[in-house]
Coordinates of C-alpha atoms in Angstrom, one line a residue:
Chain D
M1 CA 28.3 -35.3 5.1
V2 CA 25.7 -34.0 7.8
F3 CA 28.8 -32.3 9.7
L4 CA 29.9 -30.5 6.6
L5 CA 26.3 -29.3 5.8
A6 CA 26.0 -28.2 9.4
I7 CA 29.1 -26.2 9.0
T8 CA 28.0 -24.5 6.0
A9 CA 24.5 -23.7 7.1
G10 CA 26.1 -22.3 10.3
V11 CA 28.5 -19.9 8.3
L12 CA 25.7 -18.9 6.0
F13 CA 23.8 -17.9 8.9
A14 CA 26.5 -15.9 10.6
A15 CA 27.3 -14.1 7.1
A16 CA 23.6 -13.6 6.7
I17 CA 23.4 -11.7 10.2
Y18 CA 26.5 -9.8 9.4
M19 CA 25.0 -8.7 6.2
I20 CA 21.3 -7.9 7.4
L21 CA 22.9 -5.6 10.3
R22 CA 24.9 -3.4 7.5
R23 CA 23.3 0.2 6.9
S24 CA 23.0 -0.5 3.1
L25 CA 19.6 -1.6 1.9
M26 CA 21.3 -3.7 -0.9
K27 CA 23.2 -5.5 1.5
T28 CA 20.7 -6.0 4.0
L29 CA 18.9 -8.0 1.0
V30 CA 21.8 -9.9 0.2
G31 CA 21.7 -10.9 3.8
L32 CA 18.1 -11.9 3.7
L33 CA 19.0 -14.1 0.6
L34 CA 21.8 -15.9 2.3
L35 CA 19.3 -16.6 5.3
S36 CA 17.0 -18.3 3.1
Y37 CA 19.7 -20.4 1.6
A38 CA 20.9 -21.3 5.0
I39 CA 17.2 -22.2 6.2
N40 CA 17.1 -24.3 3.0
L41 CA 20.0 -26.2 3.8
L42 CA 19.0 -26.8 7.5
L43 CA 15.8 -28.1 6.3
F44 CA 17.9 -30.6 3.9
T45 CA 19.6 -31.5 6.8
S46 CA 16.8 -32.2 8.9
A47 CA 16.1 -35.2 6.7
D48 CA 18.7 -37.4 8.3
L49 CA 20.5 -37.7 5.4
V50 CA 21.8 -41.1 3.8
P51 CA 23.8 -41.2 0.9
A52 CA 23.1 -43.2 -2.3
R53 CA 19.7 -44.6 -1.1
P54 CA 16.9 -42.9 -2.8
A55 CA 13.4 -43.7 -1.5
L56 CA 12.3 -45.8 -4.2
V57 CA 10.0 -48.9 -3.7
D58 CA 11.3 -52.3 -4.8
A59 CA 8.6 -53.8 -7.4
D60 CA 7.8 -56.8 -4.6
S61 CA 7.4 -54.5 -1.2
L62 CA 5.4 -51.7 0.0
L63 CA 7.8 -49.8 1.7
P64 CA 11.3 -48.6 0.4
P65 CA 14.5 -50.4 1.6
A66 CA 15.6 -49.2 5.0
M67 CA 17.4 -46.4 5.9
Y68 CA 16.5 -44.2 3.3
A69 CA 16.7 -40.3 3.4
D70 CA 13.1 -38.8 4.2
P71 CA 11.7 -37.1 1.0
V72 CA 9.5 -34.9 2.7
P73 CA 11.7 -32.1 3.7
Q74 CA 12.8 -31.4 0.0
A75 CA 9.4 -30.9 -0.7
F76 CA 9.5 -28.4 2.0
I77 CA 12.5 -26.7 0.5
L78 CA 11.0 -26.6 -3.1
T79 CA 7.9 -24.7 -1.3
A80 CA 10.2 -22.5 0.6
I81 CA 12.4 -21.7 -2.7
V82 CA 9.2 -20.7 -4.3
I83 CA 8.2 -18.4 -1.8
S84 CA 11.5 -17.0 -1.1
F85 CA 11.6 -16.1 -5.1
G86 CA 8.6 -14.3 -4.8
L87 CA 9.2 -12.4 -1.6
T88 CA 12.9 -11.4 -3.0
A89 CA 11.2 -10.0 -6.5
F90 CA 9.3 -7.9 -4.2
A91 CA 11.6 -6.6 -1.8
I92 CA 14.0 -5.8 -4.9
T93 CA 11.2 -3.8 -6.6
L94 CA 10.2 -2.0 -3.3
M95 CA 14.0 -1.1 -2.6
R96 CA 14.3 0.1 -6.4
Q97 CA 11.2 2.5 -5.2
V98 CA 12.9 3.6 -2.2
Y99 CA 16.1 4.4 -4.0
N100 CA 13.7 6.4 -7.0
I101 CA 12.1 8.3 -3.8
L102 CA 14.7 8.9 -1.5
G103 CA 17.9 8.9 -3.8
S104 CA 19.7 6.9 -1.5
D105 CA 19.7 3.3 0.3
D106 CA 21.3 4.2 3.6
L107 CA 18.9 2.8 6.4
N108 CA 19.6 5.7 8.6
E109 CA 18.1 8.3 6.3
M110 CA 14.8 6.8 6.7
R111 CA 13.4 8.2 9.3
C112 CA 10.2 9.6 8.1
T113 CA 8.2 7.3 9.9
D114 CA 9.1 8.5 13.3
V115 CA 9.7 12.4 12.6
P116 CA 7.9 14.3 10.2
C117 CA 9.6 14.0 6.8
E118 CA 10.6 17.6 6.6
E119 CA 12.8 17.7 9.6
V120 CA 14.6 14.5 8.1
E121 CA 15.0 16.4 4.8
I122 CA 16.7 19.7 6.5
A123 CA 18.7 17.5 8.8
S124 CA 20.1 15.7 5.8
E125 CA 20.8 18.9 4.1
E126 CA 22.7 20.1 7.0
E127 CA 24.6 17.0 7.0
L128 CA 25.9 17.7 3.3
L129 CA 26.7 21.1 4.2
E130 CA 28.8 20.3 6.7
E131 CA 30.9 17.7 4.6
P132 CA 34.2 19.0 3.4
L133 CA 34.2 19.7 -0.4
Chain M
M1 CA -17.5 -27.1 3.2
I2 CA -15.3 -25.8 6.3
A3 CA -12.9 -24.8 3.4
L4 CA -15.4 -22.0 2.4
P5 CA -13.5 -19.3 4.5
I6 CA -10.4 -19.8 2.1
L7 CA -12.4 -20.3 -1.0
L8 CA -14.6 -17.5 -0.9
P9 CA -12.1 -14.8 -0.4
L10 CA -10.0 -16.6 -3.5
L11 CA -13.0 -16.6 -5.7
F12 CA -13.9 -13.1 -5.2
G13 CA -10.1 -12.2 -5.0
A14 CA -10.0 -13.7 -8.6
L15 CA -13.2 -11.8 -9.5
C16 CA -11.9 -8.7 -8.8
L17 CA -8.7 -9.4 -10.8
M18 CA -10.9 -10.2 -13.8
A19 CA -12.8 -6.9 -13.3
W20 CA -9.4 -4.8 -13.1
Q21 CA -10.5 -2.5 -15.4
N22 CA -13.6 -1.8 -13.7
P23 CA -13.8 -0.2 -10.1
R24 CA -17.7 -0.2 -9.6
W25 CA -17.6 -4.0 -10.2
Q26 CA -14.9 -4.2 -7.8
K27 CA -16.4 -2.6 -4.9
A28 CA -19.8 -4.6 -5.6
F29 CA -18.0 -7.9 -5.2
S30 CA -16.1 -6.5 -2.4
L31 CA -19.4 -6.1 -0.3
L32 CA -20.8 -9.4 -1.8
G33 CA -17.7 -11.4 -1.0
T34 CA -17.4 -10.1 2.6
A35 CA -21.1 -10.6 3.0
A36 CA -20.9 -14.2 1.9
Q37 CA -17.7 -15.0 4.0
F38 CA -19.3 -13.8 7.3
G39 CA -22.4 -15.9 6.4
A40 CA -20.2 -18.9 6.0
A41 CA -18.2 -18.0 9.1
I42 CA -21.4 -17.9 10.9
W43 CA -22.5 -21.2 9.7
L44 CA -19.2 -22.7 10.7
L45 CA -19.1 -21.4 14.1
I46 CA -22.8 -22.7 14.7
R47 CA -21.7 -25.9 13.4
V48 CA -18.6 -26.5 15.4
Q49 CA -20.4 -25.1 18.5
Q50 CA -23.1 -27.9 18.2
N51 CA -20.9 -30.8 16.6
G52 CA -17.4 -30.4 17.9
I53 CA -14.2 -30.2 16.0
Q54 CA -14.7 -30.3 12.1
H55 CA -11.9 -31.2 9.8
L56 CA -11.4 -31.9 6.4
Q57 CA -8.7 -34.1 4.8
V58 CA -7.6 -32.1 1.7
G59 CA -7.4 -34.3 -1.6
N60 CA -8.4 -37.2 0.8
W61 CA -5.0 -38.0 1.9
P62 CA -5.7 -39.1 5.5
A63 CA -3.8 -37.2 8.2
P64 CA -1.2 -37.1 9.0
F65 CA 0.2 -37.7 5.7
G66 CA -2.0 -35.0 3.7
I67 CA -2.7 -31.5 4.7
V68 CA -5.7 -31.3 7.1
L69 CA -8.0 -28.7 7.7
V70 CA -9.3 -28.3 11.4
V71 CA -11.7 -25.7 13.1
D72 CA -12.3 -25.9 16.7
L73 CA -13.9 -23.6 18.6
L74 CA -10.7 -20.9 18.7
S75 CA -10.5 -21.0 15.0
A76 CA -14.3 -20.6 14.5
I77 CA -14.4 -17.6 16.8
M78 CA -11.3 -16.3 15.0
V79 CA -12.6 -16.6 11.6
T80 CA -16.0 -15.3 12.7
V81 CA -14.8 -12.1 14.2
A82 CA -12.3 -11.4 11.2
A83 CA -15.2 -11.7 8.8
A84 CA -17.4 -9.2 10.4
V85 CA -14.0 -6.7 10.7
A86 CA -13.6 -7.6 7.0
L87 CA -17.5 -7.0 6.1
V88 CA -17.1 -3.5 7.9
V89 CA -13.9 -2.6 6.3
A90 CA -15.0 -3.5 2.9
A91 CA -18.3 -0.9 3.2
Y92 CA -15.8 1.6 4.9
S93 CA -13.2 1.2 1.9
Q94 CA -16.0 2.4 -0.6
A95 CA -15.4 6.0 0.2
A96 CA -12.5 5.9 2.1
I97 CA -10.0 4.6 -0.6
D98 CA -8.9 6.7 -3.2
S99 CA -9.3 5.7 -7.0
P100 CA -5.4 5.1 -7.8
R101 CA -5.5 2.6 -5.0
V102 CA -8.2 1.1 -6.4
Q103 CA -6.8 0.8 -9.9
Y104 CA -3.7 -0.8 -8.7
G105 CA -5.7 -3.6 -7.0
Y106 CA -6.7 -2.9 -3.7
Y107 CA -9.7 -5.1 -3.6
P108 CA -7.8 -8.3 -5.1
L109 CA -5.0 -7.8 -2.4
F110 CA -7.8 -6.9 0.3
F111 CA -9.4 -10.5 -0.3
F112 CA -6.0 -12.4 -1.0
L113 CA -5.0 -10.9 2.5
L114 CA -8.3 -12.4 3.9
M115 CA -7.6 -15.9 2.5
G116 CA -4.5 -15.9 4.1
V117 CA -5.8 -15.0 7.5
N118 CA -8.4 -17.5 7.4
G119 CA -6.4 -20.2 6.1
A120 CA -3.8 -19.5 9.1
F121 CA -6.8 -20.1 11.4
I122 CA -8.2 -23.4 10.2
T123 CA -5.1 -24.9 8.9
G124 CA -4.1 -28.3 10.8
D125 CA -0.5 -28.5 9.9
L126 CA 2.3 -26.3 10.7
F127 CA 4.0 -26.4 7.4
N128 CA 0.6 -25.2 5.9
L129 CA 0.7 -22.5 8.5
Y130 CA 4.0 -21.3 7.1
V131 CA 2.3 -21.0 3.8
W132 CA -0.8 -19.2 4.8
F133 CA 1.4 -16.7 6.8
E134 CA 3.3 -16.1 3.7
V135 CA 0.0 -15.7 1.7
M136 CA -1.0 -13.1 4.4
L137 CA 2.3 -11.2 4.5
M138 CA 2.8 -10.9 0.5
S139 CA -0.5 -9.1 0.5
S140 CA 0.1 -6.8 3.4
F141 CA 3.6 -5.7 2.0
V142 CA 1.5 -4.5 -1.2
M143 CA -1.1 -3.2 0.8
L144 CA 1.3 -1.2 3.0
A145 CA 3.4 0.4 0.0
L146 CA 0.3 0.6 -2.3
G147 CA 0.3 4.4 -3.2
G148 CA 4.3 5.1 -2.7
E149 CA 4.2 8.2 -0.5
R150 CA 7.3 8.6 1.1
P151 CA 6.6 7.6 4.8
Q152 CA 4.7 4.3 3.4
I153 CA 7.6 3.3 1.4
E154 CA 9.9 3.8 4.5
G155 CA 7.6 1.7 6.7
A156 CA 7.1 -0.9 4.1
I157 CA 11.0 -1.5 4.0
K158 CA 11.1 -1.8 8.0
Y159 CA 7.9 -3.9 7.9
V160 CA 9.2 -6.4 4.9
I161 CA 12.7 -6.9 6.3
L162 CA 11.5 -7.9 9.9
N163 CA 8.5 -9.9 8.7
L164 CA 10.8 -11.7 6.3
L165 CA 13.2 -12.5 9.2
S166 CA 10.5 -13.8 11.2
S167 CA 9.5 -16.1 8.4
T168 CA 12.7 -17.6 8.1
L169 CA 12.9 -18.1 11.7
F170 CA 9.6 -19.9 11.8
L171 CA 10.8 -22.1 8.9
S172 CA 14.1 -22.8 10.6
A173 CA 11.9 -23.8 13.6
L174 CA 10.0 -26.0 11.4
G175 CA 12.9 -27.9 10.1
L176 CA 14.5 -28.7 13.6
L177 CA 11.0 -29.9 14.8
Y178 CA 10.3 -32.2 11.8
N179 CA 14.0 -33.4 12.6
L180 CA 12.8 -33.9 16.2
A181 CA 9.4 -35.5 15.5
G182 CA 9.1 -36.5 11.9
T183 CA 5.9 -34.7 11.3
L184 CA 4.3 -31.4 11.1
N185 CA 0.6 -32.4 11.5
M186 CA -0.3 -30.4 14.7
A187 CA -2.7 -33.4 16.0
D188 CA 0.4 -35.8 15.0
L189 CA 3.2 -33.7 16.9
A190 CA 0.9 -33.3 19.9
L191 CA 0.5 -37.2 20.2
R192 CA 4.3 -37.6 19.7
L193 CA 6.0 -35.1 21.6
P194 CA 5.3 -36.2 25.1
G195 CA 6.8 -39.4 24.2
L196 CA 9.9 -38.3 22.7
E197 CA 13.1 -38.4 25.1
T198 CA 14.3 -34.6 24.0
G199 CA 15.7 -33.1 27.0
N200 CA 16.0 -29.2 26.3
Q201 CA 15.8 -29.5 22.6
I202 CA 12.1 -29.1 22.5
T203 CA 12.1 -26.1 24.7
L204 CA 14.7 -24.6 22.4
I205 CA 12.5 -25.0 19.5
A206 CA 9.4 -23.6 21.5
M207 CA 11.5 -20.5 21.9
L208 CA 12.3 -20.3 18.1
F209 CA 8.6 -20.4 17.6
L210 CA 8.1 -17.9 20.3
V211 CA 10.5 -15.3 18.7
A212 CA 9.0 -16.2 15.0
F213 CA 5.7 -15.6 16.2
G214 CA 6.6 -12.8 18.5
I215 CA 7.9 -10.6 15.5
K216 CA 4.3 -11.0 14.0
S217 CA 2.1 -10.6 16.9
A218 CA 4.4 -7.5 18.2
I219 CA 5.3 -8.6 21.6
F220 CA 8.0 -7.0 23.8
P221 CA 11.0 -6.7 22.7
L222 CA 10.0 -7.3 19.1
F223 CA 7.6 -4.9 18.4
F224 CA 9.4 -2.0 16.8
W225 CA 8.3 -2.6 13.2
L226 CA 4.4 -1.8 14.0
P227 CA 4.8 1.9 15.5
A228 CA 7.2 2.4 12.5
S229 CA 5.0 1.3 9.7
Y230 CA 1.1 0.8 10.9
H231 CA 0.5 4.6 10.7
T232 CA 1.8 5.0 7.3
P233 CA -0.9 3.6 5.0
P234 CA -4.4 5.1 4.6
V235 CA -6.1 4.6 7.7
T236 CA -8.8 1.9 6.5
I237 CA -5.4 -0.5 5.7
T238 CA -4.3 0.3 9.2
A239 CA -7.7 -0.6 10.9
L240 CA -7.8 -4.1 8.7
F241 CA -4.2 -4.5 10.0
S242 CA -4.7 -3.9 13.4
G243 CA -7.8 -6.2 13.5
L244 CA -6.3 -9.1 11.9
L245 CA -2.6 -9.4 11.2
T246 CA -0.9 -9.3 14.9
K247 CA -4.0 -11.5 16.0
V248 CA -3.0 -14.1 13.6
G249 CA 0.6 -14.2 15.3
V250 CA -1.4 -14.2 18.9
Y251 CA -3.6 -17.2 17.1
A252 CA -0.5 -19.1 16.3
L253 CA 1.1 -18.5 19.7
F254 CA -2.1 -19.7 21.5
R255 CA -2.2 -23.1 19.1
V256 CA 1.3 -24.0 19.6
F257 CA 1.8 -23.3 23.5
T258 CA -1.6 -24.9 24.2
L259 CA -1.2 -28.2 21.8
L260 CA 2.3 -28.8 21.3
F261 CA 4.5 -27.0 23.8
V262 CA 3.4 -28.0 27.4
Q263 CA 6.0 -30.0 28.3
D264 CA 7.8 -27.6 30.3
T265 CA 5.1 -25.0 31.2
A266 CA 6.9 -24.0 34.4
Y267 CA 9.5 -22.5 32.1
T268 CA 8.1 -21.7 28.7
H269 CA 4.8 -20.1 30.5
T270 CA 6.5 -18.2 32.5
I271 CA 8.5 -16.4 30.0
L272 CA 5.4 -15.6 28.3
L273 CA 3.8 -14.3 31.3
I274 CA 6.8 -12.1 32.0
I275 CA 7.0 -11.0 28.1
A276 CA 3.1 -10.3 28.4
G277 CA 4.0 -7.8 31.4
F278 CA 6.7 -5.8 29.3
T279 CA 4.4 -5.7 26.4
M280 CA 1.6 -4.2 28.3
V281 CA 3.8 -1.5 29.7
T282 CA 6.0 -0.6 27.0
G283 CA 3.1 -0.5 24.5
V284 CA 1.0 2.1 26.9
F285 CA 3.9 4.2 27.5
G286 CA 5.0 4.5 24.1
A287 CA 1.3 5.9 23.5
A288 CA 1.4 8.2 26.3
A289 CA 4.3 10.1 24.4
Q290 CA 2.5 10.2 21.0
T291 CA 0.5 13.4 19.5
D292 CA -0.5 11.7 16.3
L293 CA -3.5 9.9 16.5
R294 CA -2.5 6.8 14.6
R295 CA 0.6 6.4 16.2
L296 CA -1.0 6.7 19.8
L297 CA -3.4 3.9 18.7
S298 CA -0.7 1.9 17.0
F299 CA 1.1 1.7 20.7
H300 CA -1.9 0.6 22.2
I301 CA -2.1 -2.3 19.5
I302 CA 1.0 -3.7 21.4
S303 CA -0.1 -2.9 24.7
Q304 CA -3.3 -4.8 24.3
I305 CA -1.4 -7.9 23.0
G306 CA 0.3 -8.0 26.5
Y307 CA -3.3 -8.9 27.9
L308 CA -3.9 -11.6 25.4
L309 CA -0.3 -13.1 26.1
M310 CA -1.6 -12.7 30.0
G311 CA -4.2 -15.2 29.5
L312 CA -1.9 -17.9 27.7
G313 CA 0.8 -17.3 30.1
M314 CA -1.2 -18.0 33.3
F315 CA -2.7 -21.3 31.2
S316 CA -5.4 -22.5 33.0
Q317 CA -9.0 -22.8 31.5
P318 CA -10.3 -19.8 33.0
A319 CA -7.6 -17.7 31.9
L320 CA -7.5 -19.1 28.4
A321 CA -11.1 -18.2 28.0
A322 CA -10.6 -14.9 29.1
S323 CA -7.8 -14.3 26.8
I324 CA -10.1 -15.5 24.0
Y325 CA -13.1 -13.3 25.1
F326 CA -10.4 -10.3 25.2
M327 CA -9.3 -11.2 21.9
V328 CA -12.8 -10.6 20.3
H329 CA -13.2 -7.5 22.2
V330 CA -9.9 -5.9 21.2
I331 CA -10.2 -6.8 17.6
L332 CA -13.7 -5.1 17.4
A333 CA -12.8 -2.2 19.8
K334 CA -9.4 -1.5 18.1
T335 CA -10.5 -1.5 14.4
S336 CA -13.6 0.9 15.3
L337 CA -11.2 3.2 16.9
F338 CA -8.7 3.3 13.8
L339 CA -12.1 3.9 11.7
V340 CA -13.0 6.6 13.7
A341 CA -9.7 8.3 13.3
G342 CA -10.2 8.0 9.7
I343 CA -13.4 10.0 9.8
V344 CA -11.5 12.7 12.0
E345 CA -9.1 13.0 9.7
K346 CA -11.6 13.2 6.6
M347 CA -13.2 16.2 8.5
E348 CA -10.5 18.3 10.1
G349 CA -7.6 16.9 7.6
S350 CA -5.1 16.1 10.3
Y351 CA -4.2 13.4 12.9
N352 CA -2.2 15.5 15.2
L353 CA -3.8 16.2 18.5
K354 CA -2.3 19.4 18.5
E355 CA -4.5 20.7 15.5
L356 CA -7.4 19.0 16.3
G357 CA -10.3 20.3 18.5
G358 CA -13.6 21.1 19.1
I359 CA -15.3 18.0 17.3
Y360 CA -17.5 17.4 20.4
S361 CA -19.8 20.8 19.9
T362 CA -20.0 20.2 16.0
R363 CA -20.4 16.7 15.3
F364 CA -21.7 14.9 18.4
G365 CA -22.2 11.6 16.5
V366 CA -18.5 11.3 15.8
A367 CA -17.6 12.1 19.4
L368 CA -20.0 9.5 20.5
L369 CA -18.4 6.7 18.1
F370 CA -15.3 7.4 19.5
L371 CA -16.1 7.5 23.4
L372 CA -17.6 4.0 23.2
P373 CA -14.8 1.8 22.0
A374 CA -12.3 4.1 23.7
L375 CA -14.1 3.6 27.1
S376 CA -14.4 0.0 26.4
L377 CA -10.5 -0.4 25.6
A378 CA -9.9 1.2 28.7
G379 CA -12.2 -1.3 30.7
L380 CA -15.3 0.6 32.1
P381 CA -18.6 -1.1 32.7
P382 CA -20.8 -2.1 31.1
L383 CA -18.7 -2.2 27.9
S384 CA -16.7 -5.5 26.6
G385 CA -13.4 -4.5 27.8
F386 CA -14.7 -4.4 31.6
F387 CA -15.7 -8.1 31.3
A388 CA -12.6 -9.2 29.3
K389 CA -10.3 -7.7 32.2
L390 CA -12.3 -8.8 34.8
A391 CA -12.3 -12.5 33.8
L392 CA -8.4 -12.1 33.3
V393 CA -8.1 -10.5 36.7
V394 CA -10.2 -13.1 38.4
A395 CA -8.5 -15.9 36.5
G396 CA -5.2 -14.3 37.7
F397 CA -6.5 -14.1 41.5
D398 CA -7.3 -17.7 41.2
L399 CA -3.6 -18.5 40.0
H400 CA -2.2 -16.2 42.8
Q401 CA -0.4 -14.5 39.9
Y402 CA -0.8 -11.0 41.9
A403 CA 2.2 -9.3 40.0
I404 CA 0.7 -9.6 36.6
V405 CA -2.6 -8.8 37.8
A406 CA -1.2 -5.6 39.2
V407 CA 0.7 -4.6 36.0
G408 CA -2.7 -5.3 34.2
L409 CA -5.0 -3.1 36.0
G410 CA -2.3 -0.3 36.3
V411 CA -1.8 -0.7 32.2
S412 CA -5.6 -0.1 32.2
L413 CA -5.3 2.9 34.0
M414 CA -2.8 4.2 31.8
T415 CA -4.9 3.3 28.8
L416 CA -7.7 5.3 30.3
Y417 CA -5.2 8.0 30.4
S418 CA -4.6 8.2 26.9
M419 CA -8.0 7.9 25.9
T420 CA -9.0 10.9 27.8
K421 CA -5.8 12.7 26.5
I422 CA -7.3 11.9 22.8
W423 CA -10.8 12.9 24.1
N424 CA -9.6 16.2 25.8
E425 CA -7.4 17.3 22.8
A426 CA -9.4 16.1 19.7
F427 CA -13.1 16.5 20.7
W428 CA -13.2 18.9 23.7
K429 CA -10.8 21.5 23.6
E430 CA -11.4 24.8 21.4
P431 CA -10.6 24.4 18.0
K432 CA -7.2 25.7 17.2
D433 CA -8.6 27.3 14.0
P434 CA -12.2 27.9 14.3
I435 CA -12.5 29.1 10.8
R436 CA -11.0 25.8 9.2
H437 CA -12.9 23.9 11.5
A438 CA -16.3 25.6 11.0
K439 CA -16.1 24.5 7.3
H440 CA -15.4 21.1 7.6
K441 CA -16.2 18.5 4.9
P442 CA -18.9 16.6 4.7
I443 CA -18.7 12.7 5.4
S444 CA -19.7 10.0 3.4
S445 CA -22.6 8.1 4.8
W446 CA -20.4 4.9 4.0
L447 CA -17.7 5.9 6.4
W448 CA -20.0 6.7 9.6
A449 CA -22.4 3.9 9.0
S450 CA -19.9 1.1 8.7
T451 CA -18.0 2.6 11.9
A452 CA -21.5 2.7 13.6
V453 CA -22.3 -1.4 12.9
L454 CA -18.7 -2.2 14.1
V455 CA -19.1 0.2 17.1
F456 CA -22.6 -1.6 17.9
I457 CA -21.1 -4.8 17.4
S458 CA -18.4 -3.9 20.0
L459 CA -21.2 -3.0 22.2
L460 CA -23.2 -6.0 21.8
A461 CA -19.9 -8.2 22.5
G462 CA -20.2 -6.2 26.3
L463 CA -24.1 -6.6 26.6
L464 CA -23.8 -10.2 25.7
A465 CA -21.0 -11.0 27.8
E466 CA -22.4 -13.9 29.6
P467 CA -23.3 -16.3 26.6
L468 CA -20.1 -14.9 24.8
L469 CA -18.1 -15.9 28.0
N470 CA -19.5 -19.4 27.9
L471 CA -18.6 -19.7 24.2
A472 CA -15.1 -18.8 25.1
N473 CA -15.1 -21.0 27.8
Q474 CA -15.9 -24.0 25.7
A475 CA -13.0 -23.0 23.2
A476 CA -10.8 -22.9 26.1
A477 CA -12.0 -26.2 27.2
Q478 CA -10.7 -27.5 23.9
L479 CA -7.5 -25.9 24.3
A480 CA -6.7 -26.9 27.6
D481 CA -7.2 -30.9 26.6
P482 CA -5.2 -31.5 23.7
S483 CA -6.8 -35.0 23.5
I484 CA -9.6 -33.6 22.3
Y485 CA -7.9 -32.3 19.4
I486 CA -6.0 -35.3 18.5
Q487 CA -9.0 -37.4 18.6
A488 CA -11.0 -35.3 16.4
V489 CA -8.4 -35.1 14.0
L490 CA -6.6 -38.7 14.0
G491 CA -9.4 -40.4 15.4
V492 CA -7.0 -42.1 18.2
A493 CA -6.8 -41.3 21.9
P494 CA -3.4 -40.5 23.2

């Protein structure tokens, strides 16, 4: 099972990185979401999983039976899920705001931070004119 | 009591939220809260200096099972400097932050940012460090985008995406490390890692941590988000970020590369040293090409990060001590420079060096406020930058690391070039538009008084170099010997 989980996490990582490298903001966001899933799976796998052995303690002993899965990473995952939920919600609102202001979700058009905004706007208008009607 | 640097910002952040409708109360709370935090930080520093490493087991769960807060001298120094910067920036904000930003929650965010920063400084648990990073990042995301101007939003997108990426890398490194060692308590990890037969795995994890913290602290070649975003928000927010955020990343690097990943220093710390060199050089050359005051100073943040890593990469007690003193120096000098840039903009209405000019003749005081931290950053005696660089160079010569010392000195000269460029363009040359220059706006006394206080503190850091270097040396002694940390937290000798 660990093998399968590892493969899944690997595929998720690959898909996430592919998506993050896309030009569209929405696709980048999907990439970040996939990345957080991949990491949650990785954390889950890091517990040395044992099937069907919950970490419950017998009535007459102090320790759970041997070879149980470590529950701590699951607590990590819960925390990570909550945090990534908040961050994703913020990222979506920010992207909505970007779309409102720029009217585009193309990352290549976001160059106001490097050159003055007026130049960016002139350049993109010229590109529009060059496009065949 | 050592949780006060976390609890005070939380309390005052909550108070500011309750006074949402009432900006005047929020402003009062911001001064009160940061002053209280500064007091608590000083108290903590004195206590740690006298009694050694302090720790608190949260919820009375003994380490390594519960979360533990640990304050050693490095943490205490960082908390104190951060509190000083916060106090000054809070005073500066009184006049510099416009009322829409205050209405949309500038002050609550300010306090939650401080809470995250302080939490990251004093936690003794790696997963908890991740949580504090997120608290800090979340506030910084909103602060950066607050106001919603076009460059701000674009800068925020770049900042958010790259920092989310860094957080996820950090989290995956945590997963792998937990799988290897079965614990994320820093002291427990330091105790267990040397005994594990792990081969190269531990070095691999160390490199993942380097990339994750490297993005946050803007080292070469991971710094691209910084010059793309730091100049976009109001300069008060930039000053706060430049003083605190990247330094938290550097602090985290210091923590993990002195306490945890010291198995293969020939490999890991050599990489740190090479990165340090490239970070210094790219930062300073990037700055040379800029004509916008804020962008120029942003590139200098990167260049100074290189010096901090240089001490860590050389990894000897004097080198670490020099880096810690450098950290104090650079936080104070850098934040003052940004605050002065804000005053210049308020007076002349521009950050563009081509449009500025003539400030020296009309506003000698502002010119002086710029000159002191600028020369300090370049490393002229008797300012703090000189002693910081001198200590680094001496430590480098002791270890025969001549190459990195040469790079450091060369970059120092380039820094002086950048600072003279600002001086010539903004302060000395004839104003481009004498009529507009003649009727510059009056400056609120909050602005120049708070900046003057910070410049004065920065000056003190230079004049009191001997006692401060002694303190840094004690902090470095704790870093150089992990067994002190382990003994203090777990109560067992390794």
